Short mmCIF file of C-alpha atoms in Angstrom, two decimals:
data_model
loop_
_atom_site.label_atom_id
_atom_site.label_comp_id
_atom_site.label_asym_id
_atom_site.label_seq_id
_atom_site.Cartn_x
_atom_site.Cartn_y
_atom_site.Cartn_z
CA UNK A 1 -0.57 81.07 20.57
CA UNK A 2 -3.35 79.19 20.10
CA UNK A 3 -5.49 76.35 21.74
CA UNK A 4 -3.00 73.64 21.27
CA UNK A 5 0.28 75.20 21.44
CA UNK A 6 -1.85 76.56 24.97
CA UNK A 7 -2.43 72.93 26.30
CA UNK A 8 0.80 71.78 25.92
CA UNK A 9 2.66 74.24 27.47
CA UNK A 10 0.18 72.74 30.80
CA UNK A 11 0.42 69.58 29.58
CA UNK A 12 4.41 69.68 29.31
CA UNK A 13 4.72 71.20 32.57
CA UNK A 14 2.61 69.16 34.43
CA UNK A 15 4.34 66.15 32.98
CA UNK A 16 5.51 64.94 36.50
CA UNK A 17 1.78 64.87 37.97
CA UNK A 18 -0.29 61.95 38.02
CA UNK A 19 -2.00 61.29 35.25
CA UNK A 20 -5.32 61.45 36.34
CA UNK A 21 -4.61 65.15 37.77
CA UNK A 22 -3.01 66.15 34.56
CA UNK A 23 -5.62 64.20 32.05
CA UNK A 24 -8.32 66.75 34.95
CA UNK A 25 -7.00 70.17 34.57
CA UNK A 26 -6.30 69.84 30.80
CA UNK A 27 -9.71 68.90 30.40
CA UNK A 28 -10.66 72.21 32.58
CA UNK A 29 -8.88 73.95 30.44
CA UNK A 30 -10.39 72.21 27.22
CA UNK A 31 -13.24 72.82 28.38
CA UNK A 32 -12.64 76.44 28.85
CA UNK A 33 -11.88 76.49 25.01
CA UNK A 34 -15.10 74.92 24.61
CA UNK A 35 -17.15 77.39 26.23
CA UNK A 36 -15.55 80.52 24.88
CA UNK A 37 -15.77 79.48 20.97
CA UNK A 38 -19.24 78.70 22.02
CA UNK A 39 -19.58 82.22 23.14
CA UNK A 40 -17.97 83.18 19.08
CA UNK A 41 -14.60 84.46 21.29
CA UNK A 42 -10.84 83.56 19.18
CA UNK A 43 -8.91 81.53 21.13
CA UNK A 44 -6.75 84.47 21.12
CA UNK A 45 -9.43 86.12 23.69
CA UNK A 46 -9.80 83.39 25.60
CA UNK A 47 -5.97 82.44 25.97
CA UNK A 48 -6.12 86.06 26.77
CA UNK A 49 -8.93 85.56 29.26
CA UNK A 50 -7.09 82.20 30.91
CA UNK A 51 -3.74 84.09 31.71
CA UNK A 52 0.04 83.18 31.03
CA UNK A 53 0.15 79.49 30.33
CA UNK A 54 3.61 79.56 32.16
CA UNK A 55 2.34 81.38 35.05
CA UNK A 56 -0.83 79.07 35.42
CA UNK A 57 1.90 75.93 35.47
CA UNK A 58 3.60 77.34 38.64
CA UNK A 59 0.66 78.04 40.15
CA UNK A 60 -0.31 74.32 39.88
CA UNK A 61 3.06 73.35 40.82
CA UNK A 62 3.34 75.73 43.98
CA UNK A 63 0.61 74.62 45.11
CA UNK A 64 0.53 70.77 44.65
CA UNK A 65 4.00 70.30 45.41
CA UNK A 66 3.29 72.78 48.81
CA UNK A 67 0.65 70.94 49.99
CA UNK A 68 3.23 67.93 50.74
CA UNK A 69 5.16 70.49 53.08
CA UNK A 70 2.44 71.44 55.67
CA UNK A 71 1.68 68.33 57.47
CA UNK A 72 0.37 66.59 54.58
CA UNK A 73 -3.00 68.17 54.92
CA UNK A 74 -4.90 67.78 51.60
CA UNK A 75 -7.22 70.18 53.50
CA UNK A 76 -9.46 71.86 49.97
CA UNK A 77 -8.21 69.19 48.06
CA UNK A 78 -9.85 67.87 44.77
CA UNK A 79 -8.19 65.31 43.76
CA UNK A 80 -6.76 62.10 44.65
CA UNK A 81 -2.73 62.84 45.55
CA UNK A 82 -0.19 60.52 46.38
CA UNK A 83 2.61 61.86 48.33
CA UNK A 84 5.96 60.81 47.30
CA UNK A 85 7.43 57.93 49.33
CA UNK A 86 10.40 58.12 51.46
CA UNK A 87 12.54 55.64 51.62
CA UNK A 88 13.23 53.53 54.36
CA UNK A 89 16.42 53.77 56.20
CA UNK A 90 17.03 50.07 56.29
CA UNK A 91 17.16 50.80 52.48
CA UNK A 92 20.07 53.29 53.13
CA UNK A 93 21.86 50.79 54.94
CA UNK A 94 21.61 48.09 52.23
CA UNK A 95 22.82 50.44 49.91
CA UNK A 96 25.83 51.83 51.64
CA UNK A 97 26.68 47.80 52.42
CA UNK A 98 26.62 47.40 48.69
CA UNK A 99 28.37 50.46 48.11
CA UNK A 100 31.26 49.30 50.27
CA UNK A 101 31.57 45.88 48.92
CA UNK A 102 31.51 46.48 45.31
CA UNK A 103 34.04 49.84 45.84
CA UNK A 104 36.73 47.69 44.00
CA UNK A 105 34.56 46.82 41.21
CA UNK A 106 32.93 50.49 41.38
CA UNK A 107 36.78 52.16 41.81
CA UNK A 108 38.65 49.01 38.63
CA UNK A 109 35.62 50.45 36.16
CA UNK A 110 36.13 54.57 36.95
CA UNK A 111 39.61 54.29 36.81
CA UNK A 112 39.08 52.49 33.20
CA UNK A 113 36.78 55.04 31.84
CA UNK A 114 38.97 57.56 33.31
CA UNK A 115 41.60 56.01 31.58
CA UNK A 116 40.31 55.64 28.31
CA UNK A 117 38.93 59.09 28.68
CA UNK A 118 42.81 60.52 28.76
CA UNK A 119 43.79 57.76 26.34
CA UNK A 120 41.14 59.25 23.57
CA UNK A 121 41.90 62.54 24.21
CA UNK A 122 45.57 62.50 23.62
CA UNK A 123 44.84 60.62 20.83
CA UNK A 124 42.97 63.53 19.14
CA UNK A 125 45.70 65.83 19.99
CA UNK A 126 48.32 63.28 18.48
CA UNK A 127 46.37 63.17 15.25
CA UNK A 128 45.87 66.87 15.29
CA UNK A 129 49.24 67.69 15.81
CA UNK A 130 50.71 64.69 13.39
CA UNK A 131 48.01 66.22 10.75
CA UNK A 132 48.90 69.71 11.56
CA UNK A 133 52.82 68.98 10.51
CA UNK A 134 51.45 67.40 7.22
CA UNK A 135 49.74 69.94 5.96
CA UNK A 136 52.24 72.35 7.40
CA UNK A 137 55.28 70.56 5.15
CA UNK A 138 53.98 70.45 2.30
CA UNK A 139 52.24 73.92 2.15
CA UNK A 140 55.19 75.65 3.67
CA UNK A 141 57.78 73.12 1.76
CA UNK A 142 59.69 72.65 4.54
CA UNK A 143 59.94 68.99 3.86
CA UNK A 144 63.87 69.46 2.50
CA UNK A 145 64.45 70.31 6.01
CA UNK A 146 62.74 67.39 7.71
CA UNK A 147 65.03 65.05 5.56
CA UNK A 148 68.00 66.80 6.61
CA UNK A 149 67.75 67.28 9.75
CA UNK A 150 65.86 63.83 10.85
CA UNK A 151 67.69 62.38 8.10
CA UNK A 152 64.25 60.83 7.56
CA UNK A 153 63.51 60.59 4.02
CA UNK A 154 59.79 61.84 2.87
CA UNK A 155 58.79 60.77 -0.69
CA UNK A 156 54.89 62.31 -0.57
CA UNK A 157 54.27 64.60 -2.87
CA UNK A 158 53.10 67.98 -1.54
CA UNK A 159 49.35 67.92 -2.24
CA UNK A 160 49.17 64.70 -1.12
CA UNK A 161 51.04 66.32 2.09
CA UNK A 162 48.26 68.54 2.00
CA UNK A 163 45.32 66.82 1.89
CA UNK A 164 46.51 64.30 3.99
CA UNK A 165 47.27 67.11 6.38
CA UNK A 166 43.95 68.23 6.10
CA UNK A 167 42.55 64.76 6.47
CA UNK A 168 44.00 63.68 9.67
CA UNK A 169 42.66 67.01 11.23
CA UNK A 170 39.43 66.38 10.14
CA UNK A 171 39.59 62.82 11.56
CA UNK A 172 41.14 64.77 15.27
CA UNK A 173 38.11 66.48 14.97
CA UNK A 174 35.18 64.09 14.24
CA UNK A 175 36.87 62.24 16.82
CA UNK A 176 36.67 64.85 19.47
CA UNK A 177 32.76 65.43 18.25
CA UNK A 178 32.35 61.58 18.86
CA UNK A 179 34.59 62.01 22.25
CA UNK A 180 32.12 64.99 23.74
CA UNK A 181 28.79 63.48 22.26
CA UNK A 182 30.14 59.97 24.41
CA UNK A 183 30.63 62.23 27.32
CA UNK A 184 27.53 63.46 26.77
CA UNK A 185 25.68 60.42 27.14
CA UNK A 186 27.93 59.31 30.23
CA UNK A 187 26.91 62.17 32.06
CA UNK A 188 22.80 61.48 30.95
CA UNK A 189 23.21 57.82 32.24
CA UNK A 190 24.94 58.65 35.78
CA UNK A 191 22.34 61.24 36.17
CA UNK A 192 19.53 58.39 35.73
CA UNK A 193 21.12 56.37 37.89
CA UNK A 194 21.36 58.76 40.49
CA UNK A 195 17.80 60.32 40.00
CA UNK A 196 16.79 56.29 40.54
CA UNK A 197 17.74 56.34 43.94
CA UNK A 198 15.82 59.51 45.13
#
């Protein structure tokens, strides 16, 4: 690990701190590196003296957030810490009223999204099964059996049936992958929406 990686670990670990506090902490560690290099120390030696950056981040986070659990006392605090504001009861009452009034719309949208999800899943499975059927019919030459049993005349060459089956199977897999990422995006957006109300 070098200086840049060390500073990045601390900066990323404290990304939810107020900007002023985070910059002061990072400046302190950059100053340690400046003094160390002035004393002809390598970056590795300076990092060994400072310690594990992940433990440093954990310590800062524990100290920072524990201050708000002790009656908001900021004794021995060199920083301007702003505690997280709690939402008033009026906010929660208004939010509940809005949710109750909007519940028919929310239920309708939720049911629509659920139906869309089920529809896409069923479409993926049916496309996959159809492709598998074409592939197996072409590969094992059961087209004649299908013609005789179901009275359907399939005049597609065997090689075309195999390629059509492979293409259809690939299409179903691509749709499933796209669907997976859409679901991940929806879950991410729902989490972001929930975090807005915390």
